[in-house]
Coordinates of C-alpha atoms and ligand atoms in Angstrom, one line a residue:
X1 CA 129.8 18.7 100.6
X2 CA 127.5 16.8 98.3
X3 CA 127.7 13.8 100.6
X4 CA 125.6 10.9 99.6
X5 CA 122.3 11.5 101.5
X6 CA 121.2 7.9 101.0
X7 CA 121.3 7.7 104.7
X8 CA 119.2 5.4 106.9
X9 CA 116.6 8.1 106.7
X10 CA 116.5 8.1 102.9
X11 CA 116.7 4.3 102.9
X12 CA 113.5 4.4 105.0
X13 CA 112.0 6.9 102.5
X14 CA 112.6 4.5 99.6
X15 CA 111.0 1.8 101.7
X16 CA 107.8 3.8 102.0
X17 CA 105.8 2.7 99.0
X18 CA 102.1 2.7 98.0
X19 CA 99.6 3.7 100.6
X20 CA 102.1 5.5 102.8
X21 CA 101.6 9.2 102.2
X22 CA 104.7 11.3 102.7
X23 CA 103.5 14.7 104.0
X24 CA 106.0 17.5 104.0
X25 CA 106.2 17.2 107.8
X26 CA 107.0 13.5 107.6
X27 CA 109.6 14.1 105.0
X28 CA 111.3 16.7 107.1
X29 CA 111.2 14.6 110.2
X30 CA 112.6 11.5 108.4
X31 CA 115.4 13.4 106.8
X32 CA 116.1 15.5 109.9
X33 CA 116.2 18.4 107.5
X34 CA 114.5 21.6 108.6
X35 CA 115.3 23.3 105.3
X36 CA 115.4 20.6 102.6
X37 CA 118.1 20.7 99.8
X38 CA 117.3 23.7 97.8
X39 CA 117.3 26.1 100.7
X40 CA 114.5 28.3 99.4
X41 CA 111.7 29.5 101.6
X42 CA 109.4 29.1 98.6
X43 CA 107.9 25.6 98.8
X44 CA 108.4 25.1 95.1
X45 CA 106.9 28.1 93.4
X46 CA 104.4 25.9 91.6
X47 CA 100.9 26.1 90.4
X48 CA 100.1 23.3 92.9
X49 CA 101.6 24.9 96.0
X50 CA 103.3 21.5 96.6
X51 CA 106.7 20.4 97.6
X52 CA 109.9 21.2 95.9
X53 CA 112.2 18.4 94.8
X54 CA 114.4 16.8 97.5
X55 CA 117.7 15.2 96.7
X56 CA 118.1 11.6 97.9
X57 CA 121.3 10.5 96.2
X58 CA 124.4 11.9 94.4
X59 CA 125.7 9.4 91.8
X60 CA 127.6 8.9 88.7
X61 CA 131.2 9.6 89.6
X62 CA 133.7 11.9 91.2
X63 CA 132.1 15.2 90.5
X64 CA 133.1 18.5 89.1
X65 CA 134.6 21.8 90.4
X66 CA 134.6 25.3 89.0
X67 CA 138.3 24.9 88.0
X68 CA 137.8 21.5 86.4
X69 CA 134.8 22.8 84.4
X70 CA 136.9 25.8 83.4
X71 CA 134.3 28.5 84.1
X72 CA 134.5 31.7 86.1
X73 CA 132.9 32.5 89.5
X74 CA 129.4 34.0 89.3
X75 CA 127.2 35.9 91.7
X76 CA 123.8 34.4 90.9
X77 CA 122.0 37.4 92.5
X78 CA 123.3 39.5 89.7
X79 CA 123.4 36.9 87.0
X80 CA 121.5 36.3 83.8
X81 CA 120.2 32.7 83.7
X82 CA 118.6 30.9 80.7
X83 CA 116.0 28.2 81.1
X84 CA 115.3 26.0 78.0
X85 CA 111.9 24.2 78.4
X86 CA 111.4 21.2 76.0
X87 CA 107.7 20.7 75.6
X88 CA 104.6 22.9 75.3
X89 CA 103.2 24.0 78.6
X90 CA 100.0 22.2 78.0
X91 CA 101.1 19.5 80.4
X92 CA 101.0 20.4 84.2
X93 CA 104.4 18.8 84.6
X94 CA 105.9 21.5 82.2
X95 CA 103.8 24.3 83.8
X96 CA 105.0 23.4 87.3
X97 CA 108.6 23.0 86.2
X98 CA 108.8 26.4 84.5
X99 CA 106.9 28.0 87.4
X100 CA 109.4 26.5 89.9
X101 CA 112.4 27.7 88.1
X102 CA 110.9 31.2 87.5
X103 CA 109.9 31.6 91.1
X104 CA 113.4 30.5 92.4
X105 CA 115.2 32.8 89.9
X106 CA 113.1 35.7 91.3
X107 CA 113.7 34.7 94.9
X108 CA 117.5 34.5 94.2
X109 CA 117.5 37.8 92.3
X110 CA 118.7 36.5 89.0
X111 CA 117.4 37.7 85.7
X112 CA 115.8 34.8 83.9
X113 CA 115.3 34.3 80.2
X114 CA 113.0 31.4 79.3
X115 CA 112.3 29.6 76.0
X116 CA 110.1 26.7 74.9
X117 CA 111.2 24.3 72.2
X118 CA 107.6 23.0 71.6
X119 CA 109.0 19.5 71.1
X120 CA 111.3 20.6 68.3
X121 CA 115.0 19.6 68.8
X122 CA 116.2 22.1 66.2
X123 CA 114.3 24.9 68.1
X124 CA 115.8 23.8 71.4
X125 CA 119.3 24.2 69.9
X126 CA 118.6 27.6 68.5
X127 CA 116.8 28.6 71.7
X128 CA 119.9 27.8 73.7
X129 CA 122.2 29.6 71.2
X130 CA 119.9 32.6 71.3
X131 CA 120.0 32.7 75.2
X132 CA 123.8 32.6 75.0
X133 CA 123.7 35.5 72.6
X134 CA 121.5 37.4 75.0
X135 CA 124.1 37.0 77.7
X136 CA 123.0 33.9 79.7
X137 CA 125.7 33.1 82.2
X138 CA 124.2 29.8 83.4
X139 CA 121.8 27.5 81.6
X140 CA 119.2 25.2 83.0
X141 CA 118.1 22.9 80.3
X142 CA 115.2 20.4 80.2
X143 CA 116.4 18.4 77.2
X144 CA 113.8 17.2 74.7
X145 CA 115.9 14.2 73.6
X146 CA 118.8 12.4 75.2
X147 CA 120.9 12.9 72.1
X148 CA 121.3 15.7 69.6
X149 CA 121.9 18.8 71.7
X150 CA 125.6 18.8 70.9
X151 CA 125.7 22.1 68.9
X152 CA 124.1 23.9 71.8
X153 CA 126.3 22.3 74.4
X154 CA 129.4 23.2 72.3
X155 CA 128.2 26.8 72.0
X156 CA 127.8 27.0 75.8
X157 CA 131.2 25.5 76.4
X158 CA 132.8 28.0 74.0
X159 CA 131.3 30.8 76.1
X160 CA 132.3 29.1 79.3
X161 CA 128.6 28.9 80.4
X162 CA 127.8 25.9 82.7
X163 CA 124.7 23.8 81.9
X164 CA 122.5 22.1 84.4
X165 CA 120.1 19.5 83.0
X166 CA 116.8 18.7 84.6
X167 CA 114.2 15.9 84.2
X168 CA 115.7 14.1 81.1
X169 CA 119.3 12.8 80.9
X170 CA 121.8 13.4 78.1
X171 CA 123.2 10.0 77.0
X172 CA 126.5 10.6 75.3
X173 CA 127.4 14.1 76.6
X174 CA 130.3 14.3 79.1
X175 CA 129.8 15.6 82.6
X176 CA 132.1 18.4 83.6
X177 CA 132.6 19.2 80.0
X178 CA 129.3 19.3 78.1
X179 CA 127.2 19.8 81.3
X180 CA 127.7 20.2 85.0
X181 CA 125.1 17.8 86.4
X182 CA 121.7 16.1 85.8
X183 CA 119.0 16.6 88.4
X184 CA 116.0 14.3 88.2
X185 CA 114.1 11.2 89.1
X186 CA 115.2 7.5 89.0
X187 CA 113.1 6.6 86.0
X188 CA 113.8 2.9 86.1
X189 CA 112.6 2.9 89.7
X190 CA 109.5 4.8 88.7
X191 CA 108.8 2.0 86.1
X192 CA 109.4 -0.7 88.8
X193 CA 107.1 1.1 91.2
X194 CA 104.4 1.4 88.5
X195 CA 104.7 -2.4 88.0
X196 CA 104.3 -3.0 91.8
X197 CA 101.2 -0.7 91.8
X198 CA 99.8 -2.5 88.8
X199 CA 100.3 -5.9 90.4
X200 CA 98.5 -4.6 93.5
X201 CA 95.6 -3.1 91.5
X202 CA 95.1 -6.2 89.3
X203 CA 95.9 -8.9 91.9
X204 CA 98.8 -9.9 89.6
X205 CA 96.8 -11.1 86.6
X206 CA 95.7 -9.4 83.4
X207 CA 96.5 -8.2 79.9
X208 CA 98.4 -5.0 80.0
X209 CA 98.8 -2.2 77.3
X210 CA 101.6 0.3 77.7
X211 CA 101.2 3.9 76.6
X212 CA 104.8 4.8 75.9
X213 CA 106.2 8.3 76.3
X214 CA 107.8 10.1 73.3
X215 CA 110.8 8.4 71.8
X216 CA 114.4 9.5 71.9
X217 CA 114.7 10.1 75.6
X218 CA 115.8 8.1 78.6
X219 CA 112.6 8.7 80.5
X220 CA 110.6 6.5 78.2
X221 CA 113.2 3.8 77.9
X222 CA 113.8 3.7 81.6
X223 CA 110.1 3.7 82.6
X224 CA 109.6 0.8 80.2
X225 CA 112.5 -1.3 81.3
X226 CA 111.8 -0.8 85.0
X227 CA 108.2 -1.9 84.5
X228 CA 108.9 -4.9 82.3
X229 CA 111.7 -6.2 84.5
X230 CA 109.4 -5.9 87.5
X231 CA 106.6 -7.9 85.8
X232 CA 109.1 -10.5 84.6
X233 CA 110.5 -11.0 88.0
X234 CA 107.6 -10.5 90.3
X235 CA 104.2 -10.5 88.4
X236 CA 104.4 -13.1 85.6
X237 CA 100.6 -13.2 85.5
X238 CA 100.6 -9.8 84.0
X239 CA 101.0 -10.2 80.2
X240 CA 102.0 -7.2 78.1
X241 CA 99.8 -7.4 75.0
X242 CA 100.4 -4.1 73.3
X243 CA 102.6 -1.0 73.5
X244 CA 102.5 2.2 71.5
X245 CA 103.7 5.7 72.0
X246 CA 101.2 8.4 73.1
X247 CA 103.9 11.0 72.9
X248 CA 103.3 12.1 76.5
X249 CA 100.2 13.9 75.3
X250 CA 96.5 13.6 76.4
X251 CA 94.9 13.5 72.9
X252 CA 97.3 11.1 71.5
X253 CA 96.9 8.9 74.6
X254 CA 93.2 8.8 74.0
X255 CA 93.5 8.0 70.2
X256 CA 96.1 5.3 70.8
X257 CA 94.0 3.7 73.6
X258 CA 90.9 3.7 71.3
X259 CA 92.9 1.8 68.7
X260 CA 94.4 -0.6 71.2
X261 CA 91.1 -1.4 72.8
X262 CA 89.6 -2.2 69.4
X263 CA 92.5 -4.4 68.4
X264 CA 92.7 -6.1 71.8
X265 CA 89.3 -6.1 73.5
X266 CA 90.7 -8.3 76.3
X267 CA 92.9 -5.5 77.7
X268 CA 92.4 -5.3 81.5
X269 CA 95.1 -2.9 82.5
X270 CA 96.9 0.2 81.1
X271 CA 100.3 1.5 82.2
X272 CA 100.5 5.1 80.9
X273 CA 104.0 6.6 81.2
X274 CA 102.6 10.0 82.1
X275 CA 99.4 11.3 83.6
X276 CA 98.3 13.2 80.5
X277 CA 98.2 10.0 78.5
X278 CA 96.4 8.3 81.4
X279 CA 93.7 10.9 81.4
X280 CA 93.3 10.5 77.6
X281 CA 93.0 6.7 78.2
X282 CA 90.3 7.3 80.8
X283 CA 88.1 9.0 78.1
X284 CA 88.9 6.2 75.6
X285 CA 88.0 3.4 78.1
X286 CA 84.7 5.2 78.9
X287 CA 83.9 5.6 75.1
X288 CA 84.5 1.8 74.8
X289 CA 81.7 1.3 77.3
X290 CA 84.0 0.2 80.1
X291 CA 84.6 1.6 83.5
X292 CA 88.1 3.1 84.0
X293 CA 89.8 2.1 87.2
X294 CA 87.5 -0.9 87.6
X295 CA 87.1 -2.9 84.3
X296 CA 90.4 -1.6 83.1
X297 CA 93.0 -0.7 85.8
X298 CA 95.1 2.4 85.1
X299 CA 98.5 3.2 86.6
X300 CA 100.5 6.2 85.5
X301 CA 103.5 8.5 86.3
X302 CA 103.7 12.2 87.2
X303 CA 101.4 13.3 90.0
X304 CA 99.4 16.0 88.4
X305 CA 96.4 17.5 90.2
X306 CA 93.9 16.0 87.7
X307 CA 95.4 12.5 87.9
X308 CA 95.4 12.5 91.7
X309 CA 91.8 13.7 91.6
X310 CA 91.2 10.8 89.1
X311 CA 92.3 8.3 91.8
X312 CA 89.8 9.9 94.2
X313 CA 87.1 9.6 91.6
X314 CA 88.0 6.0 91.0
X315 CA 89.1 6.4 87.4
X316 CA 92.8 5.8 88.0
X317 CA 94.3 3.2 90.4
X318 CA 97.7 4.6 91.2
X319 CA 100.2 7.3 90.2
X320 CA 104.0 7.3 90.7
X321 CA 105.2 10.8 91.3
X322 CA 107.7 12.5 89.0
X323 CA 108.3 15.9 90.8
X324 CA 109.1 18.7 88.4
X325 CA 109.7 21.5 91.0
X326 CA 113.4 21.7 90.3
X327 CA 113.9 25.5 90.9
X328 CA 115.3 25.6 94.4
X329 CA 117.6 22.5 94.0
X330 CA 118.9 23.7 90.6
X331 CA 119.8 27.1 91.9
X332 CA 121.3 25.8 95.2
X333 CA 123.4 23.4 93.2
X334 CA 124.7 26.2 91.1
X335 CA 125.3 28.3 94.2
X336 CA 127.4 25.5 95.8
X337 CA 129.3 25.0 92.5
X338 CA 130.2 28.7 92.4
X339 CA 131.1 28.6 96.1
X340 CA 133.8 26.0 95.2
X341 CA 132.0 22.7 96.1
X342 CA 132.3 19.6 94.0
X343 CA 129.1 18.7 92.1
X344 CA 128.3 15.1 91.2
X345 CA 127.2 14.2 87.6
X346 CA 123.8 12.9 88.7
X347 CA 121.5 14.1 91.5
X348 CA 118.6 11.8 92.1
X349 CA 115.4 13.2 93.7
X350 CA 112.7 11.7 95.9
X351 CA 109.4 10.9 94.3
X352 CA 106.3 9.6 96.3
X353 CA 103.3 7.6 95.2
X354 CA 99.6 8.1 95.2
X355 CA 96.9 5.5 95.4
X356 CA 93.4 5.1 96.9
X357 CA 94.9 5.1 100.4
X358 CA 96.4 8.6 100.3
X359 CA 95.1 10.4 97.1
X360 CA 92.4 12.4 98.9
X361 CA 94.8 13.7 101.6
X362 CA 97.5 14.4 99.0
X363 CA 95.5 16.3 96.3
X364 CA 96.6 19.6 97.6
X365 CA 100.3 18.6 97.1
X366 CA 99.8 17.5 93.5
X367 CA 100.7 20.0 90.7
Ligands
LIG401 O1 110.6 14.0 81.3 C1 109.6 13.9 82.1 C2 108.3 13.6 81.5 O2 108.1 14.4 80.4 C3 107.1 13.7 82.3 O3 106.7 12.5 82.9 C4 106.1 14.0 81.2 O4 104.8 14.4 81.7 C5 106.8 14.9 80.4 O5 106.3 15.1 79.2

């Protein structure tokens, strides 16, 4: 029952870093899990045909039962479920996330309503309210910001509709009251692993620019602190000379990189907090007459197909995965909750890494 699965096997998984490809078969062998958490036969229902998220850790407190949350039992096979997407589906992360939830809803038999807030917090609030009005009995929410969804959460509570959040965390909302659980990555660890990859790619010396994600969410702050703390402790020869938001978008990543390279021609490395910005940076580096991946090392986060192919082409040096295929784990968590199990406030997933040692073999698993 939601036992902490940070077992020796998952400890070993966390020990596997750059250059150690985790194939689906390896993962299953290490976890001893023939049917990984999520239970679906569908391997993720994604555009990339890759692997669904796998839980590594339950965290954040005692947990929540149906009675404590104060909601009624629900048969998901006959239920109406609402999914609120935060950002435009121009980014493969968002495409794969929506596809995974859509495929799992279909597999389970639930009726799914989906909305997209297009990076507008006000729209996300009204999207959620509208799905409640349309009869949503369970909500899966990819929050745009870590604060500000209170009116929507209140509306869900009034209707006794549980909320599962994925991929970004709500900061001041209360588990077992405003939401049931958060399912997502350890973003501080992603930043730390990006720092390790950067140290490896640069030999531990250089002038680094950071392309920050959008502001107002824990993903950006955690990926920043994890990276900076790692550099401070373990790679003091890497000096951060500039940091600016590229809003998790390719075009903005390109524009910002162009400006940063003009202002700081000595930049030798770029840490992009997602792949879309990294791919924009690749274009900007090339326009500045430099070779991406060689003259300027580039490390990013996500694991999109284009970025992993970028490693194979030599344009990017490493990518830390952020797996968006939440469908099976989100639905199986809801099923356990309705079956009377206790659900912890935070469910951390496994993310792998890509670099020159494994990118070619792993392209097919990227989204
Ligand atoms: O919240 C997850 C981040 O949001 C992904 O890394 C990024 O691509 C997305 O926009």
